[in-house]
Amino acid sequence: GREIVDVLSLTPIYTQAPDFTHAGYGTSPRRRFEITDDGTFWIGTSNIERDGSSRPFDENGLYAMTVGDASQKTLVIDSPIWDIFKDSKGALWVAAYDGLYKVTDTNNKIHFDFPKEGWFINQTIEFNGALYVIAKNFYHDPYAQTSQFELYKSGDDGASFEYVGKMGTGSHDSRSFVYSNTLYILLDNSLYYLDGQSTIKSAWPGP
């Protein structure tokens, strides 16, 4: 089903897991929920179908609740959510249909428009004390053969986006991780890395 379950007690934490349709073609539910140090459970949801239409009975937006008590959900962002990232200071960076949000609690959020028209933030990650965002030129159609991905370095306040470089085309999602002081970005058929310099490089296939 669509439950998120506490593996220790085997009890459901949440019974309407985020966007089950998208889980099969790009966005994984693990990137759409987060638990902060104060015990708040954050759920990112989207009801957008592949063709751009909406599923009328599914939730849409960023919700906050106490773990195990879905009856007290609070809608924090009223926009389709793609990704949630918690930085080293405990703030949440939320990639939404209408841009990037910095969220510190249910009453404090800051919205930033992504400056490139027709592009959306796919993922956010922290590297060498800076915030990086992976952007894409589609939202709801991951099988578009013209898909493109680009990397941007964002200011600590989220208000600026400095272009770093272009990555592969024809992919439908990205995964990123930091290993041995290097930022790696995995697309469907290619791997890129940033080792502290200002240029992103191809690791596989080779240049």
mmCIF file of C-alpha atoms in Angstrom:
data_model
loop_
_atom_site.group_PDB
_atom_site.id
_atom_site.type_symbol
_atom_site.label_atom_id
_atom_site.label_comp_id
_atom_site.label_asym_id
_atom_site.label_seq_id
_atom_site.Cartn_x
_atom_site.Cartn_y
_atom_site.Cartn_z
ATOM 1 C CA GLY A 1 0.000 0.000 0.000
ATOM 2 C CA ARG A 2 1.040 3.578 0.657
ATOM 3 C CA GLU A 3 1.934 3.427 4.341
ATOM 4 C CA ILE A 4 5.100 4.741 5.959
ATOM 5 C CA VAL A 5 5.838 2.358 8.828
ATOM 6 C CA ASP A 6 7.983 2.573 11.971
ATOM 7 C CA VAL A 7 10.220 -0.478 11.465
ATOM 8 C CA LEU A 8 10.790 -0.946 15.208
ATOM 9 C CA SER A 9 7.143 -1.066 16.237
ATOM 10 C CA LEU A 10 5.704 -1.968 12.797
ATOM 11 C CA THR A 11 3.020 0.682 13.313
ATOM 12 C CA PRO A 12 1.998 3.088 10.524
ATOM 13 C CA ILE A 13 3.336 6.624 10.826
ATOM 14 C CA TYR A 14 1.446 7.880 7.801
ATOM 15 C CA THR A 15 -1.125 6.074 5.665
ATOM 16 C CA GLN A 16 -1.074 8.182 2.481
ATOM 17 C CA ALA A 17 2.545 8.000 1.382
ATOM 18 C CA PRO A 18 3.643 10.744 -1.034
ATOM 19 C CA ASP A 19 2.703 10.420 -4.640
ATOM 20 C CA PHE A 20 2.885 6.694 -5.325
ATOM 21 C CA THR A 21 2.670 7.204 -9.098
ATOM 22 C CA HIS A 22 5.818 9.321 -9.243
ATOM 23 C CA ALA A 23 7.719 6.736 -7.203
ATOM 24 C CA GLY A 24 7.747 4.472 -10.258
ATOM 25 C CA TYR A 25 9.274 6.959 -12.643
ATOM 26 C CA GLY A 26 11.698 9.248 -10.971
ATOM 27 C CA THR A 27 10.960 10.696 -7.597
ATOM 28 C CA SER A 28 11.302 8.434 -4.612
ATOM 29 C CA PRO A 29 9.152 8.957 -1.502
ATOM 30 C CA ARG A 30 12.272 8.818 0.657
ATOM 31 C CA ARG A 31 13.147 12.269 -0.670
ATOM 32 C CA ARG A 32 9.749 13.618 0.239
ATOM 33 C CA PHE A 33 9.637 13.115 3.961
ATOM 34 C CA GLU A 34 11.888 14.248 6.797
ATOM 35 C CA ILE A 35 11.869 14.234 10.590
ATOM 36 C CA THR A 36 13.405 17.270 12.285
ATOM 37 C CA ASP A 37 14.984 17.374 15.741
ATOM 38 C CA ASP A 38 11.842 18.765 17.344
ATOM 39 C CA GLY A 39 9.920 15.610 16.390
ATOM 40 C CA THR A 40 8.022 17.156 13.492
ATOM 41 C CA PHE A 41 7.307 14.803 10.592
ATOM 42 C CA TRP A 42 7.336 16.629 7.238
ATOM 43 C CA ILE A 43 5.540 15.135 4.238
ATOM 44 C CA GLY A 44 5.877 16.443 0.677
ATOM 45 C CA THR A 45 3.058 15.497 -1.687
ATOM 46 C CA SER A 46 2.113 16.095 -5.307
ATOM 47 C CA ASN A 47 -1.030 15.199 -7.223
ATOM 48 C CA ILE A 48 0.364 15.999 -10.673
ATOM 49 C CA GLU A 49 0.082 13.222 -13.253
ATOM 50 C CA ARG A 50 2.536 12.593 -16.093
ATOM 51 C CA ASP A 51 0.323 14.500 -18.542
ATOM 52 C CA GLY A 52 0.132 17.541 -16.248
ATOM 53 C CA SER A 53 -3.388 16.843 -14.961
ATOM 54 C CA SER A 54 -4.202 16.537 -11.257
ATOM 55 C CA ARG A 55 -5.470 13.567 -9.276
ATOM 56 C CA PRO A 56 -8.452 15.061 -7.395
ATOM 57 C CA PHE A 57 -8.271 12.829 -4.319
ATOM 58 C CA ASP A 58 -4.561 13.060 -3.532
ATOM 59 C CA GLU A 59 -2.907 15.642 -1.310
ATOM 60 C CA ASN A 60 -0.788 18.420 -2.730
ATOM 61 C CA GLY A 61 1.785 20.393 -0.749
ATOM 62 C CA LEU A 62 4.102 20.281 2.272
ATOM 63 C CA TYR A 63 2.484 19.067 5.485
ATOM 64 C CA ALA A 64 3.818 18.981 9.050
ATOM 65 C CA MET A 65 2.587 16.673 11.766
ATOM 66 C CA THR A 66 3.650 14.911 14.944
ATOM 67 C CA VAL A 67 4.996 11.438 14.229
ATOM 68 C CA GLY A 68 2.140 8.962 14.437
ATOM 69 C CA ASP A 69 -0.647 11.553 14.617
ATOM 70 C CA ALA A 70 -1.843 12.378 11.107
ATOM 71 C CA SER A 71 -5.006 14.013 12.471
ATOM 72 C CA GLN A 72 -3.054 17.164 13.327
ATOM 73 C CA LYS A 73 -1.506 17.845 9.915
ATOM 74 C CA THR A 74 -0.659 21.448 9.077
ATOM 75 C CA LEU A 75 -0.383 22.620 5.466
ATOM 76 C CA VAL A 76 2.816 24.686 5.259
ATOM 77 C CA ILE A 77 3.337 25.026 1.473
ATOM 78 C CA ASP A 78 0.418 24.873 -0.937
ATOM 79 C CA SER A 79 2.309 23.726 -4.039
ATOM 80 C CA PRO A 80 3.378 20.349 -5.486
ATOM 81 C CA ILE A 81 6.542 19.149 -3.726
ATOM 82 C CA TRP A 82 9.403 17.323 -5.438
ATOM 83 C CA ASP A 83 12.205 17.103 -2.864
ATOM 84 C CA ILE A 84 12.975 17.847 0.808
ATOM 85 C CA PHE A 85 16.535 18.319 2.089
ATOM 86 C CA LYS A 86 17.631 19.039 5.683
ATOM 87 C CA ASP A 87 20.874 21.017 5.931
ATOM 88 C CA SER A 88 23.536 20.870 8.658
ATOM 89 C CA LYS A 89 21.783 23.633 10.619
ATOM 90 C CA GLY A 90 18.454 21.813 10.668
ATOM 91 C CA ALA A 91 16.656 23.970 8.100
ATOM 92 C CA LEU A 92 14.574 22.318 5.385
ATOM 93 C CA TRP A 93 15.067 23.225 1.724
ATOM 94 C CA VAL A 94 11.960 22.262 -0.206
ATOM 95 C CA ALA A 95 11.905 22.007 -4.002
ATOM 96 C CA ALA A 96 8.367 22.872 -5.107
ATOM 97 C CA TYR A 97 6.602 23.497 -8.370
ATOM 98 C CA ASP A 98 6.803 27.253 -7.782
ATOM 99 C CA GLY A 99 10.436 27.456 -6.652
ATOM 100 C CA LEU A 100 12.618 26.809 -3.605
ATOM 101 C CA TYR A 101 11.516 27.234 0.011
ATOM 102 C CA LYS A 102 13.581 27.475 3.175
ATOM 103 C CA VAL A 103 11.516 26.216 6.107
ATOM 104 C CA THR A 104 12.604 26.393 9.759
ATOM 105 C CA ASP A 105 9.256 25.603 11.391
ATOM 106 C CA THR A 106 5.558 25.583 10.512
ATOM 107 C CA ASN A 107 5.340 29.366 10.901
ATOM 108 C CA ASN A 108 8.554 30.383 9.155
ATOM 109 C CA LYS A 109 9.210 29.868 5.464
ATOM 110 C CA ILE A 110 10.957 31.906 2.780
ATOM 111 C CA HIS A 111 10.184 31.488 -0.914
ATOM 112 C CA PHE A 112 12.704 31.953 -3.732
ATOM 113 C CA ASP A 113 11.828 31.957 -7.427
ATOM 114 C CA PHE A 114 14.140 29.952 -9.657
ATOM 115 C CA PRO A 115 15.454 32.489 -12.198
ATOM 116 C CA LYS A 116 15.371 30.327 -15.339
ATOM 117 C CA GLU A 117 11.903 30.233 -16.884
ATOM 118 C CA GLY A 118 10.526 26.762 -17.573
ATOM 119 C CA TRP A 119 13.038 25.084 -15.225
ATOM 120 C CA PHE A 120 12.394 23.430 -11.863
ATOM 121 C CA ILE A 121 14.565 22.407 -8.924
ATOM 122 C CA ASN A 122 14.928 18.641 -8.778
ATOM 123 C CA GLN A 123 17.207 18.235 -5.782
ATOM 124 C CA THR A 124 19.147 20.190 -3.155
ATOM 125 C CA ILE A 125 22.355 19.127 -1.411
ATOM 126 C CA GLU A 126 25.008 20.653 0.854
ATOM 127 C CA PHE A 127 28.674 20.492 -0.128
ATOM 128 C CA ASN A 128 31.740 22.245 1.349
ATOM 129 C CA GLY A 129 29.511 24.542 3.381
ATOM 130 C CA ALA A 130 27.487 25.692 0.389
ATOM 131 C CA LEU A 131 24.066 24.775 -0.942
ATOM 132 C CA TYR A 132 23.772 23.331 -4.462
ATOM 133 C CA VAL A 133 20.621 22.742 -6.475
ATOM 134 C CA ILE A 134 20.098 20.448 -9.450
ATOM 135 C CA ALA A 135 17.614 21.960 -11.898
ATOM 136 C CA LYS A 136 15.701 20.361 -14.763
ATOM 137 C CA ASN A 137 13.702 21.673 -17.707
ATOM 138 C CA PHE A 138 10.536 19.651 -16.981
ATOM 139 C CA TYR A 139 8.325 18.857 -14.008
ATOM 140 C CA HIS A 140 5.728 16.213 -14.697
ATOM 141 C CA ASP A 141 6.985 14.483 -17.882
ATOM 142 C CA PRO A 142 10.217 12.654 -16.989
ATOM 143 C CA TYR A 143 10.295 10.697 -20.218
ATOM 144 C CA ALA A 144 10.678 13.795 -22.344
ATOM 145 C CA GLN A 145 13.598 13.057 -24.670
ATOM 146 C CA THR A 146 14.645 16.682 -24.480
ATOM 147 C CA SER A 147 15.186 16.592 -20.707
ATOM 148 C CA GLN A 148 18.196 18.537 -19.440
ATOM 149 C CA PHE A 149 19.858 18.975 -16.038
ATOM 150 C CA GLU A 150 22.040 21.812 -14.739
ATOM 151 C CA LEU A 151 23.888 22.457 -11.464
ATOM 152 C CA TYR A 152 23.688 25.755 -9.561
ATOM 153 C CA LYS A 153 25.376 26.995 -6.421
ATOM 154 C CA SER A 154 22.991 28.823 -4.129
ATOM 155 C CA GLY A 155 23.769 31.405 -1.479
ATOM 156 C CA ASP A 156 23.240 30.498 2.178
ATOM 157 C CA ASP A 157 20.051 32.532 2.143
ATOM 158 C CA GLY A 158 18.785 30.754 -0.997
ATOM 159 C CA ALA A 159 18.256 34.041 -2.793
ATOM 160 C CA SER A 160 20.945 33.589 -5.460
ATOM 161 C CA PHE A 161 21.638 30.871 -8.016
ATOM 162 C CA GLU A 162 25.109 30.778 -9.596
ATOM 163 C CA TYR A 163 25.357 28.584 -12.694
ATOM 164 C CA VAL A 164 27.988 25.836 -12.360
ATOM 165 C CA GLY A 165 27.468 23.665 -15.414
ATOM 166 C CA LYS A 166 25.319 21.507 -17.655
ATOM 167 C CA MET A 167 24.937 17.770 -17.212
ATOM 168 C CA GLY A 168 23.448 14.981 -19.323
ATOM 169 C CA THR A 169 20.277 14.935 -21.374
ATOM 170 C CA GLY A 170 17.588 12.291 -21.735
ATOM 171 C CA SER A 171 17.418 11.415 -18.016
ATOM 172 C CA HIS A 172 14.349 11.519 -15.795
ATOM 173 C CA ASP A 173 15.882 12.039 -12.349
ATOM 174 C CA SER A 174 19.068 12.761 -10.422
ATOM 175 C CA ARG A 175 20.714 11.327 -7.326
ATOM 176 C CA SER A 176 23.515 13.132 -5.517
ATOM 177 C CA PHE A 177 25.885 12.283 -2.669
ATOM 178 C CA VAL A 178 29.132 13.508 -1.120
ATOM 179 C CA TYR A 179 32.062 11.110 -0.796
ATOM 180 C CA SER A 180 35.723 11.814 -0.036
ATOM 181 C CA ASN A 181 35.222 15.590 -0.271
ATOM 182 C CA THR A 182 33.670 15.271 -3.711
ATOM 183 C CA LEU A 183 30.091 15.901 -4.811
ATOM 184 C CA TYR A 184 28.781 13.207 -7.165
ATOM 185 C CA ILE A 185 25.629 13.508 -9.274
ATOM 186 C CA LEU A 186 24.150 10.433 -10.881
ATOM 187 C CA LEU A 187 21.761 10.649 -13.805
ATOM 188 C CA ASP A 188 20.195 7.688 -15.606
ATOM 189 C CA ASN A 189 23.185 6.960 -17.819
ATOM 190 C CA SER A 190 26.001 9.200 -16.575
ATOM 191 C CA LEU A 191 27.939 10.254 -13.472
ATOM 192 C CA TYR A 192 29.314 13.734 -12.788
ATOM 193 C CA TYR A 193 31.463 15.138 -10.001
ATOM 194 C CA LEU A 194 32.506 18.431 -8.434
ATOM 195 C CA ASP A 195 35.685 18.297 -6.353
ATOM 196 C CA GLY A 196 35.724 21.821 -4.984
ATOM 197 C CA GLN A 197 36.547 23.541 -8.242
ATOM 198 C CA SER A 198 34.062 25.651 -10.173
ATOM 199 C CA THR A 199 33.640 23.221 -13.082
ATOM 200 C CA ILE A 200 31.555 20.074 -13.060
ATOM 201 C CA LYS A 201 33.195 17.106 -14.775
ATOM 202 C CA SER A 202 32.032 13.840 -16.294
ATOM 203 C CA ALA A 203 33.179 10.721 -14.420
ATOM 204 C CA TRP A 204 31.301 8.185 -16.534
ATOM 205 C CA PRO A 205 31.166 7.945 -19.459
ATOM 206 C CA GLY A 206 34.543 9.678 -19.629
ATOM 207 C CA PRO A 207 35.045 13.020 -21.378
#
